[in-house]
């Protein structure tokens, strides 16, 4: 038999999950005057530790995701002011680089794919310029001589997600957010309303509203009624980190992306000399093993794109789990259970969508309506449709 909860601490808002999405929700809620707490054994961790941090709504555009594009663009537009406010509030740098992105093609198939993407970007009214191969190499001289052309997108930028997460922890602390550095093990529900969580040490943390923002783990909290359980799944990504020597000109000046034999690849050069190479996309459940095959494929494809990378020290290999939803778009807002809200399912776009997620969740938590751009992302879109009743014949 489990022992009863040892004590009760109450807040207006309790956020389950201290990754960047949970932290930005807590920070923004606290700035609106709500007494806010975060439950996480290690705040500032999560998928952001692995993510490359591309802010790339244009080059990461996917067919069938036009509604998501509007949210992505709304968040990209917020980034300069958001980054400035966060740095000002904490004194922390975020590695925010407005460096642009070049998406290149290595063979005729990649070129055709990129041409189609360009046409789609233009239909969506996005700014993107087609460049012949020699122009791509003029911009980025270390690219392979065989590059067949590419898209220059000056509006797709980058940020360092680890620095972003660290700054958000500090911003939360300074805004008065309380951290319960423990694991949430069970949602408490009373009178058909979410009332808080019980943590691993048996403490009950009570709250007026509970936000599940635990990334790919959001669907695993015990006590969440089946009909409101977030439909998220883990999507594994393996990523490498290399170091560019400071003594030389940087290997790359901007983010470079490509699709190599059908595999999406990106190289993200940071201002501190780190070069992030990613990422695999694998539907393997909770597995976070870094595999020889994953590392080999990333290095093989990156070498084809920028042959000089094999000279660089390989400093880190890591795998993380993106939180995928049934339509690979986020779940933002209230569920059918009063007092329970979701901020999860950001899949490939968690870093990009951080600013807009904070604003949308704070608005909803203070009783406002989500802005029009966020309404399609209500978690209620996945509510079970009742089975049709049988008609008598
Ligand atoms: N946004 C990059 C990735 O998910 O791999």
PDB file of C-alpha atoms in Angstrom, residues 78-259:
ATOM      1  CA  UNK A  78       9.152  36.917 -31.635  1.00  0.00           C
ATOM      2  CA  UNK A  79      12.733  35.619 -31.331  1.00  0.00           C
ATOM      3  CA  UNK A  80      14.750  38.881 -31.445  1.00  0.00           C
ATOM      4  CA  UNK A  81      12.697  40.529 -28.678  1.00  0.00           C
ATOM      5  CA  UNK A  82      12.405  37.260 -26.718  1.00  0.00           C
ATOM      6  CA  UNK A  83      16.187  36.655 -26.809  1.00  0.00           C
ATOM      7  CA  UNK A  84      16.902  40.263 -25.827  1.00  0.00           C
ATOM      8  CA  UNK A  85      14.432  40.104 -22.911  1.00  0.00           C
ATOM      9  CA  UNK A  86      15.799  36.775 -21.667  1.00  0.00           C
ATOM     10  CA  UNK A  87      19.430  37.964 -21.858  1.00  0.00           C
ATOM     11  CA  UNK A  88      18.521  41.210 -20.124  1.00  0.00           C
ATOM     12  CA  UNK A  89      16.640  39.373 -17.351  1.00  0.00           C
ATOM     13  CA  UNK A  90      19.464  36.919 -16.672  1.00  0.00           C
ATOM     14  CA  UNK A  91      22.731  38.399 -17.935  1.00  0.00           C
ATOM     15  CA  UNK A  92      23.204  35.143 -19.909  1.00  0.00           C
ATOM     16  CA  UNK A  93      24.251  34.910 -23.550  1.00  0.00           C
ATOM     17  CA  UNK A  94      22.137  32.541 -25.665  1.00  0.00           C
ATOM     18  CA  UNK A  95      24.377  31.982 -28.685  1.00  0.00           C
ATOM     19  CA  UNK A  96      21.647  33.582 -30.803  1.00  0.00           C
ATOM     20  CA  UNK A  97      23.123  34.027 -34.303  1.00  0.00           C
ATOM     21  CA  UNK A  98      21.198  35.698 -37.094  1.00  0.00           C
ATOM     22  CA  UNK A  99      23.428  33.953 -39.585  1.00  0.00           C
ATOM     23  CA  UNK A 100      20.997  32.653 -42.227  1.00  0.00           C
ATOM     24  CA  UNK A 101      20.889  29.178 -43.753  1.00  0.00           C
ATOM     25  CA  UNK A 102      21.990  27.619 -47.011  1.00  0.00           C
ATOM     26  CA  UNK A 103      20.200  24.445 -48.143  1.00  0.00           C
ATOM     27  CA  UNK A 104      22.205  22.685 -50.869  1.00  0.00           C
ATOM     28  CA  UNK A 105      21.844  19.816 -53.339  1.00  0.00           C
ATOM     29  CA  UNK A 106      24.587  17.306 -54.070  1.00  0.00           C
ATOM     30  CA  UNK A 107      23.090  15.412 -56.996  1.00  0.00           C
ATOM     31  CA  UNK A 108      20.317  15.673 -59.587  1.00  0.00           C
ATOM     32  CA  UNK A 109      17.712  14.061 -57.307  1.00  0.00           C
ATOM     33  CA  UNK A 110      18.522  16.411 -54.409  1.00  0.00           C
ATOM     34  CA  UNK A 111      18.414  19.328 -56.829  1.00  0.00           C
ATOM     35  CA  UNK A 112      14.953  18.365 -58.064  1.00  0.00           C
ATOM     36  CA  UNK A 113      13.787  17.987 -54.453  1.00  0.00           C
ATOM     37  CA  UNK A 114      15.184  21.399 -53.529  1.00  0.00           C
ATOM     38  CA  UNK A 115      13.622  23.039 -56.606  1.00  0.00           C
ATOM     39  CA  UNK A 116      10.236  21.661 -55.519  1.00  0.00           C
ATOM     40  CA  UNK A 117      10.793  22.923 -51.974  1.00  0.00           C
ATOM     41  CA  UNK A 118      11.661  26.336 -53.403  1.00  0.00           C
ATOM     42  CA  UNK A 119       8.427  26.432 -55.426  1.00  0.00           C
ATOM     43  CA  UNK A 120       6.470  25.452 -52.300  1.00  0.00           C
ATOM     44  CA  UNK A 121       8.227  28.151 -50.247  1.00  0.00           C
ATOM     45  CA  UNK A 122       7.314  30.731 -52.894  1.00  0.00           C
ATOM     46  CA  UNK A 123       3.670  29.587 -52.874  1.00  0.00           C
ATOM     47  CA  UNK A 124       3.731  30.140 -49.098  1.00  0.00           C
ATOM     48  CA  UNK A 125       5.097  33.676 -49.603  1.00  0.00           C
ATOM     49  CA  UNK A 126       8.451  32.870 -47.965  1.00  0.00           C
ATOM     50  CA  UNK A 127      11.777  34.530 -48.793  1.00  0.00           C
ATOM     51  CA  UNK A 128      14.231  32.121 -50.357  1.00  0.00           C
ATOM     52  CA  UNK A 129      16.655  32.572 -53.260  1.00  0.00           C
ATOM     53  CA  UNK A 130      17.865  29.881 -55.672  1.00  0.00           C
ATOM     54  CA  UNK A 131      21.643  29.926 -56.222  1.00  0.00           C
ATOM     55  CA  UNK A 132      23.769  27.955 -58.699  1.00  0.00           C
ATOM     56  CA  UNK A 133      26.458  25.688 -57.237  1.00  0.00           C
ATOM     57  CA  UNK A 134      29.333  28.155 -57.736  1.00  0.00           C
ATOM     58  CA  UNK A 135      27.385  30.854 -55.831  1.00  0.00           C
ATOM     59  CA  UNK A 136      26.818  28.420 -52.959  1.00  0.00           C
ATOM     60  CA  UNK A 137      30.548  27.745 -52.822  1.00  0.00           C
ATOM     61  CA  UNK A 138      31.318  31.449 -52.987  1.00  0.00           C
ATOM     62  CA  UNK A 139      29.223  31.886 -49.814  1.00  0.00           C
ATOM     63  CA  UNK A 140      30.613  28.754 -48.155  1.00  0.00           C
ATOM     64  CA  UNK A 141      34.030  27.897 -49.705  1.00  0.00           C
ATOM     65  CA  UNK A 142      34.409  24.639 -47.730  1.00  0.00           C
ATOM     66  CA  UNK A 143      31.418  23.032 -49.458  1.00  0.00           C
ATOM     67  CA  UNK A 144      32.175  20.078 -51.732  1.00  0.00           C
ATOM     68  CA  UNK A 145      32.971  21.091 -55.333  1.00  0.00           C
ATOM     69  CA  UNK A 146      30.099  18.890 -56.547  1.00  0.00           C
ATOM     70  CA  UNK A 147      27.351  21.026 -54.979  1.00  0.00           C
ATOM     71  CA  UNK A 148      24.697  21.460 -57.684  1.00  0.00           C
ATOM     72  CA  UNK A 149      22.800  24.460 -56.357  1.00  0.00           C
ATOM     73  CA  UNK A 150      21.004  25.607 -53.274  1.00  0.00           C
ATOM     74  CA  UNK A 151      18.589  27.891 -51.495  1.00  0.00           C
ATOM     75  CA  UNK A 152      19.802  30.925 -49.603  1.00  0.00           C
ATOM     76  CA  UNK A 153      17.452  31.798 -46.749  1.00  0.00           C
ATOM     77  CA  UNK A 154      18.696  34.800 -44.807  1.00  0.00           C
ATOM     78  CA  UNK A 155      15.844  34.666 -42.277  1.00  0.00           C
ATOM     79  CA  UNK A 156      16.558  31.171 -40.834  1.00  0.00           C
ATOM     80  CA  UNK A 157      18.800  31.553 -37.780  1.00  0.00           C
ATOM     81  CA  UNK A 158      20.107  29.567 -34.784  1.00  0.00           C
ATOM     82  CA  UNK A 159      20.390  29.639 -31.004  1.00  0.00           C
ATOM     83  CA  UNK A 160      22.310  27.425 -28.561  1.00  0.00           C
ATOM     84  CA  UNK A 161      19.569  25.347 -26.853  1.00  0.00           C
ATOM     85  CA  UNK A 162      21.731  24.479 -23.828  1.00  0.00           C
ATOM     86  CA  UNK A 163      22.384  28.152 -23.135  1.00  0.00           C
ATOM     87  CA  UNK A 164      18.711  28.892 -23.754  1.00  0.00           C
ATOM     88  CA  UNK A 165      17.713  26.250 -21.181  1.00  0.00           C
ATOM     89  CA  UNK A 166      20.220  27.542 -18.595  1.00  0.00           C
ATOM     90  CA  UNK A 167      19.001  31.103 -19.055  1.00  0.00           C
ATOM     91  CA  UNK A 168      15.366  30.028 -18.685  1.00  0.00           C
ATOM     92  CA  UNK A 169      16.155  28.317 -15.351  1.00  0.00           C
ATOM     93  CA  UNK A 170      17.715  31.561 -14.084  1.00  0.00           C
ATOM     94  CA  UNK A 171      14.853  33.667 -15.478  1.00  0.00           C
ATOM     95  CA  UNK A 172      12.348  31.418 -13.687  1.00  0.00           C
ATOM     96  CA  UNK A 173      14.281  31.667 -10.399  1.00  0.00           C
ATOM     97  CA  UNK A 174      14.420  35.459 -10.677  1.00  0.00           C
ATOM     98  CA  UNK A 175      10.684  35.594 -11.434  1.00  0.00           C
ATOM     99  CA  UNK A 176       9.951  33.630  -8.255  1.00  0.00           C
ATOM    100  CA  UNK A 177       9.177  30.226  -9.782  1.00  0.00           C
ATOM    101  CA  UNK A 178       9.531  27.443  -7.191  1.00  0.00           C
ATOM    102  CA  UNK A 179      11.419  24.324  -8.315  1.00  0.00           C
ATOM    103  CA  UNK A 180      10.480  20.896  -6.933  1.00  0.00           C
ATOM    104  CA  UNK A 181      13.644  19.010  -7.925  1.00  0.00           C
ATOM    105  CA  UNK A 182      12.001  15.601  -7.988  1.00  0.00           C
ATOM    106  CA  UNK A 183      10.115  13.383 -10.403  1.00  0.00           C
ATOM    107  CA  UNK A 184       6.346  13.781 -10.777  1.00  0.00           C
ATOM    108  CA  UNK A 185       4.929  10.269 -10.434  1.00  0.00           C
ATOM    109  CA  UNK A 186       1.161  10.763 -10.378  1.00  0.00           C
ATOM    110  CA  UNK A 187      -1.439  13.365 -11.283  1.00  0.00           C
ATOM    111  CA  UNK A 188      -3.979  13.960  -8.528  1.00  0.00           C
ATOM    112  CA  UNK A 189      -7.603  14.406  -9.545  1.00  0.00           C
ATOM    113  CA  UNK A 190     -10.460  15.352  -7.226  1.00  0.00           C
ATOM    114  CA  UNK A 191     -14.052  16.194  -8.104  1.00  0.00           C
ATOM    115  CA  UNK A 192     -13.262  15.660 -11.815  1.00  0.00           C
ATOM    116  CA  UNK A 193     -10.527  18.300 -11.740  1.00  0.00           C
ATOM    117  CA  UNK A 194      -6.719  18.037 -11.851  1.00  0.00           C
ATOM    118  CA  UNK A 195      -5.410  19.248  -8.503  1.00  0.00           C
ATOM    119  CA  UNK A 196      -1.638  18.699  -8.603  1.00  0.00           C
ATOM    120  CA  UNK A 197       0.933  15.924  -8.633  1.00  0.00           C
ATOM    121  CA  UNK A 198       2.584  13.571  -6.192  1.00  0.00           C
ATOM    122  CA  UNK A 199       6.371  13.490  -6.471  1.00  0.00           C
ATOM    123  CA  UNK A 200       8.681  10.489  -6.027  1.00  0.00           C
ATOM    124  CA  UNK A 201       9.380  11.351  -2.367  1.00  0.00           C
ATOM    125  CA  UNK A 202       5.632  11.242  -1.643  1.00  0.00           C
ATOM    126  CA  UNK A 203       5.102  14.997  -1.457  1.00  0.00           C
ATOM    127  CA  UNK A 204       1.870  16.349  -2.893  1.00  0.00           C
ATOM    128  CA  UNK A 205       2.309  19.566  -4.844  1.00  0.00           C
ATOM    129  CA  UNK A 206      -1.136  21.076  -5.264  1.00  0.00           C
ATOM    130  CA  UNK A 207      -2.105  23.669  -7.853  1.00  0.00           C
ATOM    131  CA  UNK A 208      -5.053  25.433  -9.424  1.00  0.00           C
ATOM    132  CA  UNK A 209      -3.824  24.432 -12.894  1.00  0.00           C
ATOM    133  CA  UNK A 210      -1.404  21.716 -13.950  1.00  0.00           C
ATOM    134  CA  UNK A 211       0.532  21.937 -17.231  1.00  0.00           C
ATOM    135  CA  UNK A 212       1.990  18.721 -18.635  1.00  0.00           C
ATOM    136  CA  UNK A 213       5.138  19.824 -20.470  1.00  0.00           C
ATOM    137  CA  UNK A 214       7.375  16.783 -20.155  1.00  0.00           C
ATOM    138  CA  UNK A 215       8.266  16.349 -23.839  1.00  0.00           C
ATOM    139  CA  UNK A 216       8.131  12.764 -25.066  1.00  0.00           C
ATOM    140  CA  UNK A 217       7.433  11.630 -21.459  1.00  0.00           C
ATOM    141  CA  UNK A 218       4.210  13.670 -21.249  1.00  0.00           C
ATOM    142  CA  UNK A 219       2.018  10.641 -21.915  1.00  0.00           C
ATOM    143  CA  UNK A 220       3.567   8.539 -19.123  1.00  0.00           C
ATOM    144  CA  UNK A 221       2.406  10.276 -15.947  1.00  0.00           C
ATOM    145  CA  UNK A 222       0.244   7.925 -13.882  1.00  0.00           C
ATOM    146  CA  UNK A 223      -3.196   9.129 -12.861  1.00  0.00           C
ATOM    147  CA  UNK A 224      -3.925  10.996 -16.104  1.00  0.00           C
ATOM    148  CA  UNK A 225      -7.329   9.764 -17.294  1.00  0.00           C
ATOM    149  CA  UNK A 226      -7.007   7.815 -20.556  1.00  0.00           C
ATOM    150  CA  UNK A 227      -9.240  10.207 -22.532  1.00  0.00           C
ATOM    151  CA  UNK A 228      -6.930  13.198 -21.853  1.00  0.00           C
ATOM    152  CA  UNK A 229      -3.584  11.386 -21.958  1.00  0.00           C
ATOM    153  CA  UNK A 230      -1.305  13.322 -24.388  1.00  0.00           C
ATOM    154  CA  UNK A 231      -0.824  11.304 -27.589  1.00  0.00           C
ATOM    155  CA  UNK A 232       2.939  11.847 -27.824  1.00  0.00           C
ATOM    156  CA  UNK A 233       5.572   9.368 -28.912  1.00  0.00           C
ATOM    157  CA  UNK A 234       9.380   9.507 -28.781  1.00  0.00           C
ATOM    158  CA  UNK A 235      11.217  10.149 -32.077  1.00  0.00           C
ATOM    159  CA  UNK A 236      14.905   9.480 -31.622  1.00  0.00           C
ATOM    160  CA  UNK A 237      17.530  11.851 -33.012  1.00  0.00           C
ATOM    161  CA  UNK A 238      21.275  11.167 -32.931  1.00  0.00           C
ATOM    162  CA  UNK A 239      23.521  14.231 -33.095  1.00  0.00           C
ATOM    163  CA  UNK A 240      27.293  14.816 -33.216  1.00  0.00           C
ATOM    164  CA  UNK A 241      29.323  17.730 -31.928  1.00  0.00           C
ATOM    165  CA  UNK A 242      32.701  18.623 -33.420  1.00  0.00           C
ATOM    166  CA  UNK A 243      35.040  21.512 -32.639  1.00  0.00           C
ATOM    167  CA  UNK A 244      36.268  23.985 -35.236  1.00  0.00           C
ATOM    168  CA  UNK A 245      39.780  25.309 -34.484  1.00  0.00           C
ATOM    169  CA  UNK A 246      39.683  28.924 -33.324  1.00  0.00           C
ATOM    170  CA  UNK A 247      42.977  29.737 -35.043  1.00  0.00           C
ATOM    171  CA  UNK A 248      41.463  29.327 -38.524  1.00  0.00           C
ATOM    172  CA  UNK A 249      38.553  30.950 -40.302  1.00  0.00           C
ATOM    173  CA  UNK A 250      35.379  29.079 -39.292  1.00  0.00           C
ATOM    174  CA  UNK A 251      34.682  26.045 -41.429  1.00  0.00           C
ATOM    175  CA  UNK A 252      31.179  27.370 -42.140  1.00  0.00           C
ATOM    176  CA  UNK A 253      29.709  30.826 -41.657  1.00  0.00           C
ATOM    177  CA  UNK A 254      26.047  29.832 -41.556  1.00  0.00           C
ATOM    178  CA  UNK A 255      23.852  26.784 -41.056  1.00  0.00           C
ATOM    179  CA  UNK A 256      24.123  24.398 -44.003  1.00  0.00           C
ATOM    180  CA  UNK A 257      21.424  21.834 -44.739  1.00  0.00           C
ATOM    181  CA  UNK A 258      21.079  19.133 -47.355  1.00  0.00           C
ATOM    182  CA  UNK A 259      19.208  15.971 -48.153  1.00  0.00           C
TER     183      UNK A 259
END
